[in-house]
Amino acid sequence: MRTQGRIPAALAALTAGLLVFHRAVAGSVGRVGSLLETFLPWLGLVIVVLFGLALLRRSATALVALLLPTAAWTHLFGGLLLPAEESGPHDLVVVQHNVSDENTDPAGTARALADAGPDLIALQELVPPAVQVYEKTLAPDYPHHAVRGTVGLWSKHPLTDARLLDIAPRGITEPWSRGLRTAVHTPHGEIAAYVAHLPSVRVGASGLMSSRRDESAGLLGEAVAAEQLRTVILLGDLNGTVEDHGLAPLTSRMDVARRGFALSFPAAFPLVRIDQVMARSATVAHIRTLSATGSDHLPVTAHITLR
């Protein structure tokens, strides 16, 4: 019985170590560590299972050991479970959505996003002729928009200085336009808005194959660092979670959501949030998902408090 109690206790200690030292694990074992970081919040389920085993074994040792991973998980993710704060007068509401280039109902998708009433709508995987449908459907409520390549931004507020953002990793020879920068003239001042779609990653036996995603994230991080406007909002399908060290060029420079998990992919059974809203000199107060559209991603909406 003592041995049986020690096994869940040891597993609890291991889980706590993975939660606390996930950066070290990622640095030591490469892409497998990145895979761990992608699904890091799901270690909470491991804690639940270990708690059940501890009760089954009636092991006080295991129950005490479980305090370690429980405290670590709560420190990392507990704040995301707290209720959303009340919106303030300086809040912007934004929507981020990879609409899928195979979406068969772009008009319905556009209407669903507009019904959420955001100030800004960022879209990825825009392809003709669907882009014309989005333009026509969103025009009544969002008279200002900018599209560069396969990404675009629709706004209730005027846009200026829209330009293509070169975040293409080396080795891509085909047309590849997945970055946009524009200035948004909000009632609270001018802000820079970035819309991006980073390269996809693949999961293999050695973990995440993410070199192109990581390189593109580095280029995007350099662009944000060079931005002259004080306040920056980034909306995009970044093909990574905020815990993934591959997005460190962005998460080290920008704030991420303080409330809400908003698991967005895959839409049929969401496991991770790879659709992100980040901000500099502003606070992403809360993020949540919207109802499914014709895409394989769920839309996410966030409240951003300008400082």
Coordinates of N, CA, C and O in Angstrom, one line a residue, residues 13 27 38 61 68 176 212 215 264-265 284:
A13 N 4.7 14.8 -8.3 CA 5.9 15.6 -8.3 C 6.4 15.9 -9.7 O 6.8 17.0 -10.1
G27 N 13.7 23.7 -23.7 CA 15.0 24.0 -24.2 C 15.9 22.8 -24.2 O 16.9 22.7 -25.0
T38 N 2.4 23.3 -25.7 CA 1.1 23.5 -26.4 C -0.1 23.0 -25.6 O -1.1 23.6 -25.6
T61 N 0.1 10.5 1.7 CA 1.3 11.0 1.0 C 1.0 11.6 -0.4 O 1.5 12.6 -0.8
L68 N 1.5 20.2 -4.7 CA 2.5 20.9 -5.6 C 2.0 21.2 -7.0 O 2.0 22.3 -7.4
W176 N 3.2 34.6 -51.0 CA 3.0 34.3 -49.6 C 2.8 35.7 -48.9 O 3.8 36.3 -48.5
R212 N 9.5 27.0 -39.4 CA 9.0 28.1 -40.2 C 8.1 29.0 -39.4 O 8.2 30.2 -39.5
E215 N 10.4 31.1 -37.2 CA 11.1 32.2 -37.9 C 10.1 33.3 -38.3 O 10.5 34.5 -38.1
S264 N -9.7 27.4 -29.4 CA -10.3 27.7 -30.7 C -10.1 26.7 -31.8 O -10.6 26.9 -32.8
F265 N -9.3 25.7 -31.5 CA -8.9 24.8 -32.6 C -8.7 23.4 -32.0 O -8.1 23.2 -31.0
V284 N -5.2 43.1 -22.5 CA -6.3 42.2 -23.0 C -7.0 41.6 -21.8 O -6.5 40.7 -21.2

